[in-house]
PDB file of C-alpha atoms in Angstrom:
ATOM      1  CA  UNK A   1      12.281  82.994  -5.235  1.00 48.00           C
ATOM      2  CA  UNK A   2      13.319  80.013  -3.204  1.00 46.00           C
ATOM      3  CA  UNK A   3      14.105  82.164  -0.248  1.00 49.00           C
ATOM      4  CA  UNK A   4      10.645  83.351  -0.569  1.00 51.00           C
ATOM      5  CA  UNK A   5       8.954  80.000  -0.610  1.00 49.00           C
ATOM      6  CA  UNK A   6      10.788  78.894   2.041  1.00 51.00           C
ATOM      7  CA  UNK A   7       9.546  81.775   4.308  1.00 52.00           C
ATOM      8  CA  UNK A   8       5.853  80.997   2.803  1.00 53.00           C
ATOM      9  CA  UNK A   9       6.329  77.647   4.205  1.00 50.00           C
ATOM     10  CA  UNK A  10       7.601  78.325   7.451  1.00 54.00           C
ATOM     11  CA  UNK A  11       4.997  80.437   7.726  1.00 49.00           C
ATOM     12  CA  UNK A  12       2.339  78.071   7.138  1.00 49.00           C
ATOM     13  CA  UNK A  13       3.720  75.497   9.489  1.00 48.00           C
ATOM     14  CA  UNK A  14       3.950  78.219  12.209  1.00 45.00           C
ATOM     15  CA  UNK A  15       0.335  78.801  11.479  1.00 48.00           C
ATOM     16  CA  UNK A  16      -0.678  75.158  12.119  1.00 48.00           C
ATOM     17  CA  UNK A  17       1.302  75.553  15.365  1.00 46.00           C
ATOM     18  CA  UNK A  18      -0.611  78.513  16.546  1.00 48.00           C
ATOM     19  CA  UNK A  19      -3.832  76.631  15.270  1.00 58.00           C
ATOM     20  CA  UNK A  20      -3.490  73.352  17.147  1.00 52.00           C
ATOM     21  CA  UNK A  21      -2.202  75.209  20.391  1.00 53.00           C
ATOM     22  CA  UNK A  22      -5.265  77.051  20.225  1.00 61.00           C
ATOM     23  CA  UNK A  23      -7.590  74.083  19.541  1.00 60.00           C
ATOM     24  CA  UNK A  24      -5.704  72.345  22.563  1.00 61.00           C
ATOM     25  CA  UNK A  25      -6.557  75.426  24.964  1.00 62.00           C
ATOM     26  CA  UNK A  26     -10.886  75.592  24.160  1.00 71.00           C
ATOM     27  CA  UNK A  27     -12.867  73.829  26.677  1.00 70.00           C
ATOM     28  CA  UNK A  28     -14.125  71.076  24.890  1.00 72.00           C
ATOM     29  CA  UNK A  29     -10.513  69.890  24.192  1.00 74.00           C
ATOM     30  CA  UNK A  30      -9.336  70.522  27.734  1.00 79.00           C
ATOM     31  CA  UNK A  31     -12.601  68.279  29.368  1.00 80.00           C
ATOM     32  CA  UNK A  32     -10.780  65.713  27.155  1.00 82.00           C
ATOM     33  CA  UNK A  33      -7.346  66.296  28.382  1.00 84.00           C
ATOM     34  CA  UNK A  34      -9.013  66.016  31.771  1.00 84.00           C
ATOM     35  CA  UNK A  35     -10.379  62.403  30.848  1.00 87.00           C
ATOM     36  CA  UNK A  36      -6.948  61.111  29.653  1.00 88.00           C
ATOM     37  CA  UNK A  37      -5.155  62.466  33.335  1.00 89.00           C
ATOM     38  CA  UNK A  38      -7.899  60.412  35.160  1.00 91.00           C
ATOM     39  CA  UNK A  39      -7.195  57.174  33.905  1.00 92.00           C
ATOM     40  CA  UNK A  40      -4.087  57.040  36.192  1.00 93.00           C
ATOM     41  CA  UNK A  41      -6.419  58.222  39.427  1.00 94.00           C
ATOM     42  CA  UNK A  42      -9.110  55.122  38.627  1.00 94.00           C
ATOM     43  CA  UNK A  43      -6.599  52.831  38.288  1.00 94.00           C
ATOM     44  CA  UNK A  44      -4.559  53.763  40.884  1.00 94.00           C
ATOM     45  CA  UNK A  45      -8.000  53.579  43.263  1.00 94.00           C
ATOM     46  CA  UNK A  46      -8.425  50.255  41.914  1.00 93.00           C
ATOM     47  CA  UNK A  47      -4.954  49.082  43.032  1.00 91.00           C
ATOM     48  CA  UNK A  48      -5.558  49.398  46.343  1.00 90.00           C
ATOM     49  CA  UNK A  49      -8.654  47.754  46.558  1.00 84.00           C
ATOM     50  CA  UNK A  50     -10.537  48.679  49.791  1.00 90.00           C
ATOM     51  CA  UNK A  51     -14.599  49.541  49.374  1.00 90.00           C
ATOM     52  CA  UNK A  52     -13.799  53.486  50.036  1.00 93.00           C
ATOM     53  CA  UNK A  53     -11.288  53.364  47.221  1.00 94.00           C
ATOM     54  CA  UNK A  54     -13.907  51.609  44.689  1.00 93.00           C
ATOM     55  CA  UNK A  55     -16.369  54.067  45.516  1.00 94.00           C
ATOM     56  CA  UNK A  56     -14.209  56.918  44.636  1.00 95.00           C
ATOM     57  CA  UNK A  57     -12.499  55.222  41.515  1.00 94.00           C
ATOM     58  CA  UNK A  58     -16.157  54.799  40.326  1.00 94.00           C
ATOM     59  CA  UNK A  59     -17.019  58.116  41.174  1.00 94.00           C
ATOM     60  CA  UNK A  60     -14.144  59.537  39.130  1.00 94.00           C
ATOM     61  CA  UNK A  61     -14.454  56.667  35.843  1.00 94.00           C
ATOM     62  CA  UNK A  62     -18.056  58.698  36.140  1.00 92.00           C
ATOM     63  CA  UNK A  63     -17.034  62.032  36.178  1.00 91.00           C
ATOM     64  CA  UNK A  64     -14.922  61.506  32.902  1.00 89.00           C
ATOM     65  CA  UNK A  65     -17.999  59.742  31.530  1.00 86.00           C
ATOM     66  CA  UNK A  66     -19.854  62.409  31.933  1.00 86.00           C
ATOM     67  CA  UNK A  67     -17.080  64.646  30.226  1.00 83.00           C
ATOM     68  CA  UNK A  68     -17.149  62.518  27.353  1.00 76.00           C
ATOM     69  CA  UNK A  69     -20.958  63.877  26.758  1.00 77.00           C
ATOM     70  CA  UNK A  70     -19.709  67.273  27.805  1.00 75.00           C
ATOM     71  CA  UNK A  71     -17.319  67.725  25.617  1.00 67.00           C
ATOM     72  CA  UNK A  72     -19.031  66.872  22.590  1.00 67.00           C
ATOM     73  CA  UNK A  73     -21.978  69.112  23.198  1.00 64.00           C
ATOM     74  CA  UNK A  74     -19.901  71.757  23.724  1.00 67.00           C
ATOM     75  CA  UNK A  75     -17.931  71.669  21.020  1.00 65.00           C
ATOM     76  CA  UNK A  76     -20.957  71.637  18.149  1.00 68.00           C
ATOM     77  CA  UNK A  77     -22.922  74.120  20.728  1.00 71.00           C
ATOM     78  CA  UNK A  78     -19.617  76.802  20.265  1.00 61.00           C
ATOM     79  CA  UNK A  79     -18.262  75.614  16.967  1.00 65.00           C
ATOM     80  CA  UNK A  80     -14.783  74.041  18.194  1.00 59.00           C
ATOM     81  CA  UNK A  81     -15.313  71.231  16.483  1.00 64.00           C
ATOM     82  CA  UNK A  82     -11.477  70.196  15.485  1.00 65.00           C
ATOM     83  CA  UNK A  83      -9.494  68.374  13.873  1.00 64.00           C
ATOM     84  CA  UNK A  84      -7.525  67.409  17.236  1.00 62.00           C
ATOM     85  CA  UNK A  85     -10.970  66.962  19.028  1.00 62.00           C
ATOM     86  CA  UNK A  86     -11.808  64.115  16.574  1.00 69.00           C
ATOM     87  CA  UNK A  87      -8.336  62.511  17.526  1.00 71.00           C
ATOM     88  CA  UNK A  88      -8.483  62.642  21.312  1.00 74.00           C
ATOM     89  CA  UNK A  89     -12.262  62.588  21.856  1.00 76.00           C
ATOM     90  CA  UNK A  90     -12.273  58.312  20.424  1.00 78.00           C
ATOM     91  CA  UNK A  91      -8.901  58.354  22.073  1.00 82.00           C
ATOM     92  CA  UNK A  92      -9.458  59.026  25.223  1.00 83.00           C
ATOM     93  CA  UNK A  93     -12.856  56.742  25.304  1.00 85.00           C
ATOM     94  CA  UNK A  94     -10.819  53.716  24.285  1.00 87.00           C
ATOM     95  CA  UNK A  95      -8.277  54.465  26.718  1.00 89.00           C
ATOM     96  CA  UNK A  96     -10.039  54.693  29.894  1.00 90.00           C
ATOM     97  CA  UNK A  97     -12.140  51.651  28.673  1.00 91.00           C
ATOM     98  CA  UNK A  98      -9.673  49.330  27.721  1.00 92.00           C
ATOM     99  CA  UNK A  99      -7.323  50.445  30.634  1.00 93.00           C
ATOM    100  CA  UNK A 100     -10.251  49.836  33.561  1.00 94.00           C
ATOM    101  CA  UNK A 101     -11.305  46.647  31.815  1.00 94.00           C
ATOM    102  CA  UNK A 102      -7.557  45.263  31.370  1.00 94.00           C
ATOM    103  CA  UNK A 103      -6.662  46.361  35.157  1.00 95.00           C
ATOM    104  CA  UNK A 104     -10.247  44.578  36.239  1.00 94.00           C
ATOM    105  CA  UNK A 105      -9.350  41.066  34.923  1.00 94.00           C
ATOM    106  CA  UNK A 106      -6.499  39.975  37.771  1.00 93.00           C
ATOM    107  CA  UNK A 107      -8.771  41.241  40.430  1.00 91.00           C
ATOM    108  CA  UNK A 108     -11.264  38.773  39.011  1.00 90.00           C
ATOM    109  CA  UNK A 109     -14.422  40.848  38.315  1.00 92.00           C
ATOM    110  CA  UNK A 110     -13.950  40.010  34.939  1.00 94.00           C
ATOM    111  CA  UNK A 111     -13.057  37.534  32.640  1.00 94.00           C
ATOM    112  CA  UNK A 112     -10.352  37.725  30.249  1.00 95.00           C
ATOM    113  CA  UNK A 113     -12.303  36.576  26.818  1.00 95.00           C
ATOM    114  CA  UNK A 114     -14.651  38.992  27.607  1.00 93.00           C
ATOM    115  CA  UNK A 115     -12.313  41.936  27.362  1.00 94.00           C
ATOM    116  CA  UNK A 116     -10.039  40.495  24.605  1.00 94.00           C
ATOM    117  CA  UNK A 117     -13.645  40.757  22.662  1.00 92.00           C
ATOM    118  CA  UNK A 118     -14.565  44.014  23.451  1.00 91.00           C
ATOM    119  CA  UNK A 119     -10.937  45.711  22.800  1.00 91.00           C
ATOM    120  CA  UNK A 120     -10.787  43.063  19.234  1.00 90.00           C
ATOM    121  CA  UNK A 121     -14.268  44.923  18.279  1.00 88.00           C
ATOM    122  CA  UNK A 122     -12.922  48.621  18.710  1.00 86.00           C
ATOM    123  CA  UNK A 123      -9.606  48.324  17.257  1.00 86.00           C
ATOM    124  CA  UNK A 124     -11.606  46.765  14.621  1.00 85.00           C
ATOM    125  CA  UNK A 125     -14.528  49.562  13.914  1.00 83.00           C
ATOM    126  CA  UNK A 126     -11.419  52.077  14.240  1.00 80.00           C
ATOM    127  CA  UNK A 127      -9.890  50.715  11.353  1.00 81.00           C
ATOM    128  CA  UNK A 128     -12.691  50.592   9.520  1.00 80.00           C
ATOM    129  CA  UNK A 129     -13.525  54.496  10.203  1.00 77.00           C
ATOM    130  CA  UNK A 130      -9.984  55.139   9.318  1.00 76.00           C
ATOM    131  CA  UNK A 131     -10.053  53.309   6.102  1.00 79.00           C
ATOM    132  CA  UNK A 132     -13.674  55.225   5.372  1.00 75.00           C
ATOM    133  CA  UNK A 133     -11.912  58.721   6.250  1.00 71.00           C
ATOM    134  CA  UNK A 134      -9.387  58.355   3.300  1.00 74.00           C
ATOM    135  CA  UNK A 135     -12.041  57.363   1.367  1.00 69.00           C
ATOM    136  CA  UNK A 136     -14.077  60.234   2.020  1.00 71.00           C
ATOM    137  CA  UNK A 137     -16.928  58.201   3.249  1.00 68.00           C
ATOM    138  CA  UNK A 138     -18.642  58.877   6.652  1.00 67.00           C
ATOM    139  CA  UNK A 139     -20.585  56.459   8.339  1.00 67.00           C
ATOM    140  CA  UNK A 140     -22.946  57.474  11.483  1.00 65.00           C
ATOM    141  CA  UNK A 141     -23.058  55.095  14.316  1.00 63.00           C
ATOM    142  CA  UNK A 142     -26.017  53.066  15.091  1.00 65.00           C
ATOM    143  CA  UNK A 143     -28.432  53.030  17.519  1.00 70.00           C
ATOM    144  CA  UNK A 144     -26.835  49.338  18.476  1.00 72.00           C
ATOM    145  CA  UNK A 145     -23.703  51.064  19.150  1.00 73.00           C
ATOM    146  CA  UNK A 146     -25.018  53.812  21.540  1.00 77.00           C
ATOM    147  CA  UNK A 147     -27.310  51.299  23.548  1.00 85.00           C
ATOM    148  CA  UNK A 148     -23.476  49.369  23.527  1.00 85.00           C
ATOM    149  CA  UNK A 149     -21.662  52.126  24.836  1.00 84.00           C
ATOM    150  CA  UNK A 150     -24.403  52.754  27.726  1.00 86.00           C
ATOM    151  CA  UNK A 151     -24.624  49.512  29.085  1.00 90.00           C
ATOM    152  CA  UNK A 152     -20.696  49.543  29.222  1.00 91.00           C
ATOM    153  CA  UNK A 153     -20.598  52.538  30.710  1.00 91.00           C
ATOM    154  CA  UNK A 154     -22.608  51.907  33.796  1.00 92.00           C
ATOM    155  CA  UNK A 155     -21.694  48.140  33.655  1.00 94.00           C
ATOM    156  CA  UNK A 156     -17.681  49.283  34.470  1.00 94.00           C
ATOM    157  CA  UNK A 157     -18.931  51.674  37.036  1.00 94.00           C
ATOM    158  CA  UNK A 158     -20.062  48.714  38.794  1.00 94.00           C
ATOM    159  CA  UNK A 159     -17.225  46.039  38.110  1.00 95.00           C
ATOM    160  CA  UNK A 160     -15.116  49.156  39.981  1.00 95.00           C
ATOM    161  CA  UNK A 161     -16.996  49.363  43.457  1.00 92.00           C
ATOM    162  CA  UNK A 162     -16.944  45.664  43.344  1.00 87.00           C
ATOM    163  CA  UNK A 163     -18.813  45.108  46.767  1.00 85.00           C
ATOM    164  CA  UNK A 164     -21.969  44.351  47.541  1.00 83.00           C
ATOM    165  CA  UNK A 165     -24.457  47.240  48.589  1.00 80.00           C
ATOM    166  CA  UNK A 166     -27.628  47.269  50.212  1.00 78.00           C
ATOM    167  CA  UNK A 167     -29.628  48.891  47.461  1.00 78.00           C
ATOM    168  CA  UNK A 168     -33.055  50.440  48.416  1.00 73.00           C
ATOM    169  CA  UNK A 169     -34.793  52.193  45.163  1.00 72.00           C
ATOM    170  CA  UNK A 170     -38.028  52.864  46.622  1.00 75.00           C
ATOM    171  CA  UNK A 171     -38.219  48.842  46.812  1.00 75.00           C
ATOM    172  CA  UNK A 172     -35.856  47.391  48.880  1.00 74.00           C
ATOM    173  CA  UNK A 173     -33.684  45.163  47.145  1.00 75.00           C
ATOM    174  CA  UNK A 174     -31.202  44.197  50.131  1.00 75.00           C
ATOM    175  CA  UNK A 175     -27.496  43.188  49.544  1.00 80.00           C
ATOM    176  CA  UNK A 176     -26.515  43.245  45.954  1.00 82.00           C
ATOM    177  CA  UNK A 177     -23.128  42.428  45.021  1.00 87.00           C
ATOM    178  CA  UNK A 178     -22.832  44.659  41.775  1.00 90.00           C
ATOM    179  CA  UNK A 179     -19.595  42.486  40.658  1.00 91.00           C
ATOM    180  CA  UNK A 180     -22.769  40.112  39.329  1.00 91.00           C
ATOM    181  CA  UNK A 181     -24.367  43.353  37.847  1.00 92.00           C
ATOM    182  CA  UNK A 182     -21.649  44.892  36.094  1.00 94.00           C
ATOM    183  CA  UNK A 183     -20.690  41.430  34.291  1.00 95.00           C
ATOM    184  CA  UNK A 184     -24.205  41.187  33.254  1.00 94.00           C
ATOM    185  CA  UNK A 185     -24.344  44.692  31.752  1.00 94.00           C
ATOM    186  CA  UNK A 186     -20.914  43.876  30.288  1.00 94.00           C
ATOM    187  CA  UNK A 187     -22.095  40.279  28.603  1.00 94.00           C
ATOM    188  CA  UNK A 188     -25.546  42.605  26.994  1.00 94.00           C
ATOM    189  CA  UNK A 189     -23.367  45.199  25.571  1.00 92.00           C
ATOM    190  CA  UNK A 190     -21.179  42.295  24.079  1.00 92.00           C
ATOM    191  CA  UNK A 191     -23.908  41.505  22.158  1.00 91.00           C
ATOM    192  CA  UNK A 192     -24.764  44.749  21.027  1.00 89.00           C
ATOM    193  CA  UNK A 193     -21.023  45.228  20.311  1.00 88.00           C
ATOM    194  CA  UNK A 194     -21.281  42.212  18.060  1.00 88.00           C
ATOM    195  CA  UNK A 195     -24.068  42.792  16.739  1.00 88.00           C
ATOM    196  CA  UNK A 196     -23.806  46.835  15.921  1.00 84.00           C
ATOM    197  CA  UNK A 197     -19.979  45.993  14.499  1.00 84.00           C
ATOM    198  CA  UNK A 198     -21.734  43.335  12.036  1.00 85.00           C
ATOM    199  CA  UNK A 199     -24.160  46.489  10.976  1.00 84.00           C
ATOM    200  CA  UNK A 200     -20.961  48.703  10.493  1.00 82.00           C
ATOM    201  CA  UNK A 201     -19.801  46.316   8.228  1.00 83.00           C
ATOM    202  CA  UNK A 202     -21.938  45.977   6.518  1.00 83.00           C
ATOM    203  CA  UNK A 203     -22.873  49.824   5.422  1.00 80.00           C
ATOM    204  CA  UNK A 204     -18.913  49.935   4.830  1.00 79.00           C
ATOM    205  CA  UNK A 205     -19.219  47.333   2.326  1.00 81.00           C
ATOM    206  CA  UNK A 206     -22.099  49.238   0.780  1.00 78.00           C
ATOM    207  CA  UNK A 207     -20.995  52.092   1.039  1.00 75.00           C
ATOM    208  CA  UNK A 208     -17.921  50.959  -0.826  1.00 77.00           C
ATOM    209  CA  UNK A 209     -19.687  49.402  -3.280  1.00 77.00           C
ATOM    210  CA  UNK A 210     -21.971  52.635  -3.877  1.00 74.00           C
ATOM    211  CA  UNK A 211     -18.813  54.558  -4.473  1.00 71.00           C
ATOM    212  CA  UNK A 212     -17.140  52.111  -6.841  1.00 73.00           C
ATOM    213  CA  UNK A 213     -20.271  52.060  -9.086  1.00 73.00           C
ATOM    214  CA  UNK A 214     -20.760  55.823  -9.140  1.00 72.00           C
ATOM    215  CA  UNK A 215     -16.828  56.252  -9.977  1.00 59.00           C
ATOM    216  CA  UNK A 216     -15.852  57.602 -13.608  1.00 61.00           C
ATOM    217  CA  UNK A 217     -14.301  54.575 -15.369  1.00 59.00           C
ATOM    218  CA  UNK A 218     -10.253  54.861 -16.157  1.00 56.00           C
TER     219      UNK A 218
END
């Protein structure tokens, strides 16, 4: 009987194995993978410092961008939504965000408070998620936080080529320096990273609240 159990349970666990290994190998999961392993190319491109090297450490922080939109669709579009795709998806977002922003602050394209804030607000919302999970309580993101995550996005793209450009978009707009840009787009989606973390909250608390009053009494 015990010998029995014991073979049901290493089976199970070999199961899981086989599972996650298999999860890890669909596409969705590997254009993830792929996001993580560029974080080292960006940064290293960033190190040395030259205009070539910006452009092409902003062309790669965009490719995995555009992975990170990839990946998603392609996981509800086959049905590979996993449970290791809703680890390393976040994951590998925060990494590459917090890494370029960190690694931009002693080349002085941006300031320090301004990163400590944007890093303090996801570690915080992650919590928060987590805490909801084990709750069983699932709250969708806001319209503050995808207008957040945009301006980021293309405001790091231009904190890395950090060098002015002429810039002709049908008007000609002559030399920008898009250092001046990115901190802009960086200082907007600080307020929409305040401001869509305060709405978080606040559907947590209700949400909490909700649950409490619905619960059987002990």
């Amino acid at each position: 009987m015990v010998a029995s159990a014991g073979t049901s349970l290493r089976g199970i666990k070999a199961q899981r194995r086989r599972t996650l290994w298999e999860d890890a190998r669909n596409l969705p999961n590997l254009l993830t993978f792929a996001r993580i392993v560029m974080i080292p190319a960006v940064l290293l491109l960033l190190s040395r410092g030259a205009p070539r090297d910006c452009f092409w450490a902003a062309c790669v922080y965009s490719l995995a961008a555009l992975t990170d939109m990839l990946d998603g669709y392609l996981a509800r579009r086959q049905g590979l939504v996993s449970v290791l795709g809703k680890f390393l998806d976040p994951l590998a977002d925060k990494l590459i965000v917090a890494s370029t922003l960190v690694w931009l602050v002693p080349m002085g394209r941006i300031p320090a408070w301004a990163v400590v804030l944007l890093i303090s607000r996801e570690i915080t919302i992650t919590a928060l998620r987590s805490i909801a999970s084990t709750e069983g309580l699932v709250i969708a993101a806001g319209d503050g936080g995808k207008i957040k995550t945009a301006l980021q996005m293309i405001g790091i793209v231009c904190l890395i080529l950090g060098y002015p450009y002429h810039i002709h978009l049908g008007v000609d707009f002559g030399e920008v320096d898009v250092v001046h840009v990115g901190r802009l787009l960086i200082y907007l989606s600080l307020i929409f990273s305040i401001t869509s973390a305060a709405q978080y909250m606040g559907l947590f608390i209700d949400a909490i609240d909700a649950k409490n009053r619905t619960a059987p009494p002990p």
